[in-house]
Structures are given as C-alpha cells and as structure tokens.
C-alpha cells in the first residue's frame, strides 16, 4: 500500500504563504489535499489527475492555492498564498483511483501536517 508523508506545515501570519509537500511511496491516479479544523469535518481542498495534471480546487481556496506534482510524480505540493485565519487546520495528503475532482475519489490519507494562520 502507498505511504504518504506530509511536511511543510507551520505558523504564519495572515497574508503569508506556505508550501506543503507530500512524499508518496507509490503512484496513484488521483492525488489531493484535504484539511480538518478543530470541531469541523474533513474538507476536500484540491485534487489532481496525475496522468493529465488537471487540477481542481474547492471554492474556498481557488485563486490562492495551487496543487502540483514533481516530474518524477513522487512528491505532491500545495502552494498556499494569501493565507487566512480560516485556513488553519491539519492538512492531509490523499490518494485515490478515480473522480480525482471529488472528495469521494480518495480512499487513503497521510498523517497530516498542521497549518496555523494568525490574524
């Protein structure tokens, strides 16, 4: 089974940027990012079809976040700009086999990396 290890989380002030990374031990058609804030349900943030490199985003992050993958397709990134306090959450890398543009397309998640945005 694929292993996912996230990194890059941290604390930043509102308006700042962070880049998250996810090292994957295997290949998957879908790779994406989810987040979960305290007391809230897990939320899909962005998804990528690794064959076409087509990316999809939640409305809440469109225009601010960018999902990408390195050429070797072993590392997934999430560039987060113009961060807001409401972006504070644990961020999880995820993989799946189909419907990469939908939350239900994912069936395995990493352990997560914490992002905290202060106002």
Coordinates of N, CA, C and O in Angstrom, one line a residue:
X1 N 0.8 -1.2 0.0 CA 0.0 0.0 0.0 C 0.9 1.2 0.0 O 2.0 1.2 0.6
X2 N 0.4 2.3 -0.7 CA 1.2 3.5 -0.8 C 1.3 4.1 0.6 O 0.5 4.0 1.5
X3 N 2.5 4.8 0.8 CA 2.7 5.5 2.1 C 2.8 7.0 1.7 O 3.4 7.4 0.7
X4 N 2.2 7.8 2.6 CA 2.2 9.3 2.3 C 2.8 10.0 3.5 O 2.3 9.7 4.7
X5 N 3.7 10.9 3.3 CA 4.3 11.6 4.4 C 4.3 13.1 4.1 O 4.9 13.6 3.1
X6 N 3.5 13.8 4.8 CA 3.4 15.3 4.6 C 4.4 16.1 5.4 O 4.9 15.6 6.5
X7 N 4.8 17.2 4.9 CA 5.7 18.1 5.5 C 5.4 19.6 5.1 O 4.7 19.8 4.1
X8 N 6.0 20.5 5.8 CA 5.9 21.9 5.3 C 4.9 22.8 6.1 O 4.8 24.0 5.9
X9 N 4.2 22.2 7.0 CA 3.3 22.9 7.8 C 4.0 23.9 8.8 O 5.2 23.8 8.9
X10 N 3.3 24.8 9.4 CA 3.9 25.7 10.3 C 2.9 26.8 10.7 O 1.7 26.7 10.4
X11 N 3.5 27.9 11.3 CA 2.7 29.0 11.7 C 3.1 30.2 10.8 O 4.3 30.5 10.6
X12 N 2.1 30.9 10.4 CA 2.3 32.1 9.5 C 1.2 33.1 9.8 O 0.1 32.8 10.3
X13 N 1.6 34.4 9.5 CA 0.6 35.4 9.7 C -0.3 35.5 8.5 O 0.1 35.1 7.4
X14 N -1.5 36.1 8.7 CA -2.4 36.2 7.6 C -1.8 37.0 6.5 O -1.0 38.0 6.7
X15 N -2.0 36.5 5.3 CA -1.4 37.1 4.1 C -0.2 36.4 3.6 O 0.3 36.7 2.5
X16 N 0.4 35.6 4.5 CA 1.6 34.9 4.2 C 1.4 33.6 3.3 O 0.3 33.4 2.9
X17 N 2.5 32.9 3.1 CA 2.5 31.7 2.3 C 3.2 30.6 2.9 O 4.1 30.7 3.8
X18 N 2.8 29.4 2.5 CA 3.4 28.1 2.9 C 3.3 27.2 1.7 O 2.4 27.3 0.9
X19 N 4.3 26.3 1.7 CA 4.2 25.2 0.7 C 4.3 23.9 1.4 O 5.3 23.6 2.0
X20 N 3.2 23.1 1.2 CA 3.2 21.8 1.8 C 3.7 20.8 0.7 O 3.5 20.9 -0.5
X21 N 4.3 19.7 1.3 CA 4.8 18.6 0.4 C 4.3 17.3 0.9 O 4.1 17.1 2.1
X22 N 4.1 16.4 0.0 CA 3.7 15.0 0.3 C 4.5 14.1 -0.5 O 4.5 14.0 -1.7
X23 N 5.3 13.3 0.2 CA 6.2 12.3 -0.4 C 5.4 11.0 -0.5 O 4.9 10.5 0.6
X24 N 5.2 10.4 -1.7 CA 4.4 9.2 -1.9 C 5.3 8.1 -2.3 O 6.2 8.2 -3.1
X25 N 5.1 6.9 -1.7 CA 5.9 5.8 -2.0 C 5.5 5.0 -3.2 O 6.3 4.2 -3.8
X26 N 4.3 5.3 -3.7 CA 3.8 4.6 -4.9 C 3.1 5.6 -5.8 O 3.0 6.8 -5.5
X27 N 2.6 5.1 -6.9 CA 1.8 6.0 -7.8 C 0.3 5.8 -7.7 O -0.1 4.7 -7.4
X28 N -0.4 6.9 -7.9 CA -1.8 6.8 -7.8 C -2.4 7.8 -8.9 O -1.8 8.8 -9.2
X29 N -3.6 7.4 -9.4 CA -4.1 8.3 -10.5 C -4.6 9.6 -9.9 O -4.4 10.7 -10.5
X30 N -5.1 9.6 -8.7 CA -5.6 10.8 -8.0 C -4.7 11.1 -6.8 O -4.4 10.2 -6.0
X31 N -4.3 12.4 -6.7 CA -3.6 12.8 -5.5 C -4.2 14.2 -5.1 O -4.5 15.0 -6.0
X32 N -4.4 14.4 -3.9 CA -5.1 15.6 -3.4 C -4.8 16.0 -2.0 O -4.0 15.3 -1.3
X33 N -5.4 17.0 -1.6 CA -5.2 17.6 -0.3 C -6.6 17.8 0.4 O -7.5 18.2 -0.3
X34 N -6.7 17.4 1.7 CA -7.8 17.7 2.5 C -7.3 18.5 3.7 O -6.1 18.5 4.0
X35 N -8.3 19.0 4.4 CA -7.9 19.7 5.7 C -9.1 19.5 6.7 O -10.2 19.3 6.3
X36 N -8.7 19.5 8.0 CA -9.7 19.4 9.0 C -9.3 20.4 10.1 O -8.2 20.3 10.7
X37 N -10.2 21.3 10.4 CA -10.1 22.2 11.5 C -10.7 21.6 12.8 O -11.6 20.8 12.7
X38 N -10.3 22.0 13.9 CA -10.9 21.5 15.2 C -12.4 21.7 15.2 O -12.9 22.8 14.9
X39 N -13.1 20.6 15.5 CA -14.5 20.7 15.6 C -15.3 20.7 14.3 O -16.5 20.8 14.3
X40 N -14.5 20.6 13.2 CA -15.2 20.6 11.9 C -14.9 19.3 11.1 O -14.0 18.5 11.5
X41 N -15.7 19.0 10.1 CA -15.5 17.8 9.3 C -14.3 18.0 8.4 O -14.0 19.1 8.0
X42 N -13.7 16.9 7.9 CA -12.7 17.0 7.0 C -13.2 17.6 5.7 O -14.3 17.2 5.2
X43 N -12.4 18.5 5.1 CA -12.8 19.2 3.9 C -11.8 18.9 2.7 O -10.6 19.0 2.9
X44 N -12.4 18.6 1.6 CA -11.5 18.5 0.4 C -11.0 19.9 0.0 O -11.8 20.8 -0.1
X45 N -9.7 20.0 -0.4 CA -9.2 21.3 -0.7 C -8.8 21.3 -2.2 O -9.1 22.3 -2.9
X46 N -8.1 20.3 -2.7 CA -7.6 20.3 -4.1 C -7.4 18.9 -4.5 O -7.0 18.0 -3.7
X47 N -7.5 18.7 -5.8 CA -7.2 17.3 -6.4 C -6.5 17.4 -7.7 O -6.7 18.4 -8.4
X48 N -5.8 16.4 -8.0 CA -5.0 16.4 -9.2 C -5.1 15.0 -9.9 O -4.9 14.0 -9.3
X49 N -5.4 15.0 -11.2 CA -5.3 13.8 -12.0 C -3.8 13.7 -12.4 O -3.4 14.6 -13.2
X50 N -3.1 12.8 -11.9 CA -1.7 12.7 -12.2 C -1.3 12.4 -13.6 O -0.2 12.7 -14.0
X51 N -2.2 11.8 -14.4 CA -1.9 11.5 -15.8 C -2.0 12.7 -16.6 O -1.1 13.0 -17.5
X52 N -3.1 13.5 -16.5 CA -3.2 14.7 -17.3 C -2.7 16.0 -16.6 O -2.6 17.1 -17.2
X53 N -2.4 15.9 -15.3 CA -2.0 17.1 -14.5 C -3.1 18.1 -14.4 O -2.9 19.3 -14.0
X54 N -4.4 17.7 -14.6 CA -5.5 18.6 -14.5 C -5.8 18.7 -13.0 O -6.0 17.7 -12.3
X55 N -6.0 20.0 -12.5 CA -6.2 20.3 -11.1 C -7.6 20.9 -10.9 O -8.1 21.6 -11.7
X56 N -8.1 20.6 -9.7 CA -9.4 21.1 -9.3 C -9.2 21.6 -7.8 O -8.4 21.1 -7.0
X57 N -10.1 22.6 -7.5 CA -10.0 23.3 -6.2 C -11.3 23.5 -5.6 O -12.3 23.7 -6.3
X58 N -11.4 23.5 -4.3 CA -12.5 24.0 -3.5 C -12.7 25.5 -3.7 O -11.7 26.2 -3.9
X59 N -13.9 25.9 -3.7 CA -14.2 27.3 -3.9 C -13.4 28.2 -2.9 O -13.0 29.3 -3.2
X60 N -13.3 27.7 -1.7 CA -12.7 28.5 -0.6 C -11.2 28.8 -0.8 O -10.7 29.7 -0.2
X61 N -10.6 28.0 -1.7 CA -9.1 28.2 -1.9 C -8.8 28.6 -3.4 O -7.6 28.9 -3.7
X62 N -9.7 28.6 -4.2 CA -9.5 28.9 -5.7 C -8.8 30.3 -5.8 O -9.3 31.3 -5.2
X63 N -7.8 30.3 -6.5 CA -7.0 31.6 -6.7 C -6.0 31.8 -5.7 O -5.1 32.7 -5.9
X64 N -6.0 31.1 -4.6 CA -4.9 31.2 -3.6 C -4.0 30.0 -3.5 O -2.9 30.2 -3.1
X65 N -4.5 28.9 -3.7 CA -3.8 27.6 -3.5 C -3.5 27.0 -4.9 O -4.3 27.1 -5.8
X66 N -2.4 26.3 -5.0 CA -2.0 25.7 -6.3 C -1.5 24.3 -5.9 O -0.5 24.1 -5.1
X67 N -2.1 23.3 -6.5 CA -1.6 21.9 -6.4 C -0.7 21.5 -7.6 O -1.0 21.9 -8.7
X68 N 0.4 20.8 -7.3 CA 1.3 20.4 -8.4 C 2.0 19.2 -8.0 O 2.0 18.7 -6.8
X69 N 2.7 18.6 -8.9 CA 3.5 17.4 -8.7 C 4.8 17.5 -9.4 O 5.0 18.1 -10.4
X70 N 5.9 16.9 -8.8 CA 7.2 17.0 -9.4 C 7.2 16.0 -10.6 O 6.3 15.2 -10.8
X71 N 8.2 16.2 -11.5 CA 8.2 15.4 -12.7 C 8.3 13.9 -12.5 O 7.8 13.1 -13.3
X72 N 8.9 13.5 -11.4 CA 9.0 12.1 -11.1 C 7.7 11.5 -10.5 O 7.6 10.3 -10.3
X73 N 6.8 12.4 -10.3 CA 5.5 12.1 -9.7 C 5.5 11.4 -8.4 O 4.7 10.5 -8.1
X74 N 6.6 11.7 -7.6 CA 6.7 11.1 -6.3 C 6.4 12.1 -5.2 O 6.3 11.7 -4.0
X75 N 6.3 13.4 -5.5 CA 6.1 14.4 -4.5 C 4.9 15.3 -5.0 O 4.9 15.8 -6.1
X76 N 4.0 15.5 -4.1 CA 2.8 16.3 -4.3 C 3.0 17.6 -3.5 O 3.4 17.5 -2.4
X77 N 2.7 18.8 -4.1 CA 2.8 20.0 -3.4 C 1.5 20.7 -3.3 O 0.6 20.5 -4.1
X78 N 1.4 21.6 -2.3 CA 0.3 22.5 -2.2 C 0.9 23.9 -1.8 O 1.3 24.1 -0.7
X79 N 0.9 24.8 -2.8 CA 1.4 26.1 -2.6 C 0.2 26.9 -2.1 O -0.8 27.0 -2.8
X80 N 0.4 27.5 -0.9 CA -0.7 28.3 -0.3 C -0.3 29.7 -0.1 O 0.6 30.0 0.6
X81 N -1.0 30.6 -0.8 CA -0.7 32.0 -0.8 C -1.9 32.8 -0.2 O -3.0 32.2 -0.1
X82 N -1.7 34.0 0.2 CA -2.7 34.8 0.8 C -3.5 34.1 1.9 O -4.7 34.1 1.9
X83 N -2.8 33.5 2.8 CA -3.4 32.6 3.8 C -4.3 33.5 4.8 O -4.0 34.6 5.1
X84 N -5.4 32.8 5.2 CA -6.3 33.5 6.1 C -6.4 32.7 7.4 O -6.1 31.5 7.4
X85 N -6.8 33.3 8.5 CA -7.0 32.5 9.7 C -7.9 31.3 9.6 O -7.7 30.3 10.2
X86 N -8.9 31.4 8.7 CA -9.8 30.3 8.5 C -9.2 29.1 7.7 O -9.8 28.1 7.5
X87 N -8.0 29.3 7.2 CA -7.2 28.2 6.6 C -6.5 27.3 7.7 O -6.0 26.3 7.3
X88 N -6.6 27.8 8.9 CA -5.9 27.0 10.0 C -6.6 25.6 10.1 O -7.8 25.5 10.2
X89 N -5.8 24.6 10.0 CA -6.3 23.2 10.0 C -5.1 22.2 9.9 O -4.0 22.6 9.7
X90 N -5.4 21.0 10.2 CA -4.5 19.9 9.8 C -4.7 19.6 8.4 O -5.8 19.3 7.9
X91 N -3.6 19.6 7.6 CA -3.7 19.3 6.2 C -3.2 17.9 5.9 O -2.1 17.5 6.3
X92 N -4.0 17.1 5.1 CA -3.7 15.8 4.8 C -3.6 15.5 3.3 O -4.4 16.0 2.5
X93 N -2.5 14.8 2.9 CA -2.4 14.3 1.6 C -3.2 13.1 1.4 O -3.4 12.3 2.4
X94 N -3.8 12.9 0.2 CA -4.6 11.7 0.0 C -4.4 11.2 -1.4 O -4.0 12.0 -2.3
X95 N -4.7 9.9 -1.6 CA -4.7 9.3 -3.0 C -6.0 8.6 -3.3 O -6.7 8.2 -2.3
X96 N -6.2 8.3 -4.5 CA -7.3 7.6 -5.0 C -7.2 7.1 -6.4 O -6.1 7.3 -7.0
X97 N -8.2 6.5 -6.9 CA -8.1 5.9 -8.2 C -9.0 6.5 -9.3 O -8.8 6.4 -10.5
X98 N -10.1 7.2 -8.9 CA -11.0 7.8 -9.9 C -11.7 9.0 -9.2 O -11.6 9.2 -8.0
X99 N -12.3 9.8 -10.0 CA -13.0 11.0 -9.6 C -12.1 11.9 -8.7 O -12.4 12.3 -7.6
X100 N -11.0 12.2 -9.3 CA -10.0 13.0 -8.6 C -10.5 14.4 -8.2 O -9.9 15.1 -7.4
X101 N -11.5 14.9 -8.9 CA -12.0 16.2 -8.6 C -13.1 16.2 -7.6 O -13.7 17.3 -7.3
X102 N -13.4 15.0 -7.0 CA -14.4 14.9 -5.9 C -13.8 14.3 -4.7 O -12.9 13.5 -4.7
X103 N -14.4 14.7 -3.5 CA -13.9 14.2 -2.2 C -14.0 12.6 -2.2 O -13.1 12.0 -1.6
X104 N -15.0 12.1 -2.8 CA -15.2 10.6 -2.7 C -14.3 9.9 -3.6 O -14.3 8.6 -3.5
X105 N -13.4 10.6 -4.3 CA -12.5 9.9 -5.2 C -11.2 9.4 -4.4 O -10.4 8.7 -4.9
X106 N -11.2 9.7 -3.1 CA -10.0 9.4 -2.3 C -10.3 8.4 -1.2 O -11.3 8.4 -0.6
X107 N -9.3 7.5 -1.1 CA -9.5 6.4 -0.1 C -8.4 6.1 0.8 O -8.4 5.2 1.6
X108 N -7.3 7.0 0.8 CA -6.2 6.8 1.7 C -5.6 8.1 2.0 O -5.3 8.9 1.1
X109 N -5.3 8.4 3.3 CA -4.8 9.7 3.7 C -3.5 9.5 4.5 O -3.3 8.4 5.2
X110 N -2.7 10.5 4.5 CA -1.5 10.5 5.3 C -1.8 11.0 6.7 O -3.0 11.1 7.1
X111 N -0.7 11.2 7.5 CA -0.9 11.6 8.9 C -1.2 13.0 9.2 O -1.6 13.4 10.2
X112 N -0.9 13.9 8.2 CA -1.2 15.3 8.3 C 0.0 16.2 8.7 O 0.9 15.7 9.3
X113 N -0.2 17.4 8.4 CA 0.8 18.5 8.8 C -0.1 19.7 9.2 O -1.0 20.1 8.5
X114 N 0.3 20.3 10.4 CA -0.5 21.4 10.9 C -0.2 22.7 10.3 O 1.0 23.1 10.1
X115 N -1.2 23.5 9.9 CA -1.0 24.8 9.4 C -1.8 25.8 10.3 O -3.0 25.5 10.6
X116 N -1.1 26.8 10.8 CA -1.8 27.8 11.7 C -1.6 29.1 11.2 O -0.4 29.5 10.9
X117 N -2.6 29.9 10.9 CA -2.6 31.2 10.4 C -3.1 32.2 11.4 O -4.3 32.1 11.8
X118 N -2.3 33.1 11.8 CA -2.7 34.1 12.9 C -3.1 35.4 12.2 O -2.6 35.8 11.2
X119 N -4.0 36.1 12.8 CA -4.5 37.4 12.3 C -3.7 38.5 12.8 O -2.8 38.4 13.6

